[in-house]
Amino acid sequence: MKKTAFLAKLLCLLLALSMLLVVMVACATEDEDVDSETSEEKGTDGTGGELATGTGEYEDGLSDLNFNTEIRAVASKDQSYQVFVLEESENVILNAVYQRTLNVEERLGLQIEWSAMDASWNNQREIFFQHIQTTCESGIAYDALCLYNLMPGALAAKGLCENLADTTYIDLEAPWWPEDFINEIVVNDQLYCLVENSSYGTLRNIHGVFFNNSLLDARNLRSPYDMVKANEWTFENMIALVKDQGSDLNNNGQQDKDDFFGVMTGTEAKIETWFYGMGYKYATKNAEGLPELLMNDVEYITSWLDTFATNTASNKDFWMWDKEGHTKMFFKESTILYMTAIRMVEHGASSEVKLDYGVVPVPKKDAAQEKYITNVANSHDMWCIPVNGKDLDASSAFVECMAVESYRYVAPIYFDQCVKLRYAPDERLSEMYDMIRDSIVFDFCVIYSFALPQVPRTLLHASAKNPSTTPWTSQWEKNGGPMESGFASILDLYQ
């Protein structure tokens, strides 16, 4: 059995490297947002450092384990391919996801039974909640859930998730867990859901601003690369860069897919990316280490809206569009700049149109802002462990090992070899990807969005889209009371 697993692993690694020499088929669809050493031997952690291994710079605590048991794990149906793949694939990325499960099974002595269930925005959400609650109460709980990112927080608010900070094998100081997530979401030594920093689902959903080099050169416009290096890549400077570049090509007096734009982005789901990029949050930790709302500070939120809306309202150069087709528009050269998740490059790898493009971080609010910041798109995955499972040690080791194998095996293949090398037209682009990966932040309010009376970004989006008719003052006057009560109820979980 061990010899077979070793040969399978070796074959997959050789296939992964060989596939880098050919054009790859994209493994995902449009960005919709409902919203020659092997990695086993030596690699990078995506930031230029040595790849941690079981005998490397950071030891995991999973050596010599053999649980000899089955793990029943669930992923959200629409994005299950980010979490598990059940058979070998000719796609090098999906094959890395497939191999991750094999590695975990071999290391821990597990037999993993994956299920894909409908658990996202649609009307199946409440049915899923009820199903999980029933299994927990009936003593047949699943061993681990890796779900659409807003789901685990809602389950935790219902008391259905174990405290991951109090498990035997999850090491919150390990480099495969995001430091900012731990800092923001752990409260009173309690943590009920967890996101990886190196999984396929995380890495492909971090945001950047892509740009078309040929269009910039043809219009004699400055390169965003140079603006980043000069610490001049701010939101207002980005808007100024493409001033008067938009054009109503079909002369219908409306912004639509047949026009040309300076900047293009999604609407509701992407509004948060501009928000975080400029250094804002819905909630943060106070001096006592407890989350507190920032949304209720009307002046604070309005200061962001003033910058954003002033530069985008009635601006023919800037288009916020939330329907299908915006990635195709970028490859049709219908926009100079395009803010989206980096999974867009997977589409580019299979596109017949090959663009000379670059990428930079989401712009700052101003030059005084310390660093560039990005969030992770809604379609990333998050772990939780349901209460009343059969073996918490096995479940926590499973979750930890999945993150370890993402860090050591999946990320070097997807991020280092594919995104930064195979898909990257030049060295500067690779450098920017590292900068973007290092800039991820998380927000307590977003994690618990489904446990609040309103998803925060729906309120923000309404004010950003119509600042004169729906100012934040009126938004909070109407919704502030219920939102503050809902936030307080979530904090009760941590008492």
Short mmCIF file of C-alpha atoms in Angstrom, two decimals, residues 73-87 93-102 112-117 146 200-201 381 383 398 402:
data_model
loop_
_atom_site.label_atom_id
_atom_site.label_comp_id
_atom_site.label_asym_id
_atom_site.label_seq_id
_atom_site.Cartn_x
_atom_site.Cartn_y
_atom_site.Cartn_z
CA ALA A 73 -15.98 15.69 5.25
CA VAL A 74 -18.26 18.11 3.42
CA ALA A 75 -17.48 20.90 0.95
CA SER A 76 -19.83 23.42 -0.64
CA LYS A 77 -21.08 22.02 -3.94
CA ASP A 78 -20.43 25.04 -6.17
CA GLN A 79 -16.78 25.28 -5.22
CA SER A 80 -15.97 21.74 -4.12
CA TYR A 81 -13.22 21.47 -6.79
CA GLN A 82 -11.21 23.96 -4.71
CA VAL A 83 -11.29 21.52 -1.78
CA PHE A 84 -11.30 17.99 -3.14
CA VAL A 85 -10.97 16.12 -6.43
CA LEU A 86 -11.84 12.42 -6.51
CA GLU A 87 -9.64 11.24 -9.36
CA ILE A 93 -3.85 22.31 -10.46
CA LEU A 94 -6.77 19.96 -9.95
CA ASN A 95 -4.31 17.12 -9.73
CA ALA A 96 -2.53 18.92 -6.88
CA VAL A 97 -5.86 19.20 -5.05
CA TYR A 98 -6.43 15.47 -5.67
CA GLN A 99 -2.96 14.60 -4.41
CA ARG A 100 -3.46 16.65 -1.24
CA THR A 101 -6.15 14.25 -0.05
CA LEU A 102 -3.93 11.24 -0.81
CA ILE A 112 -11.57 10.31 3.71
CA GLU A 113 -15.14 10.27 2.43
CA TRP A 114 -15.91 13.57 0.70
CA SER A 115 -19.41 14.93 0.05
CA ALA A 116 -20.42 18.04 -1.88
CA MET A 117 -23.54 19.77 -0.57
CA CYS A 146 -14.93 23.13 4.40
CA TYR A 200 -6.18 26.63 -3.89
CA GLY A 201 -9.46 28.19 -2.71
CA ASP A 381 -13.39 28.16 1.64
CA TRP A 383 -13.06 25.12 7.85
CA PHE A 398 -7.26 16.14 9.46
CA MET A 402 -5.02 19.56 4.89
#
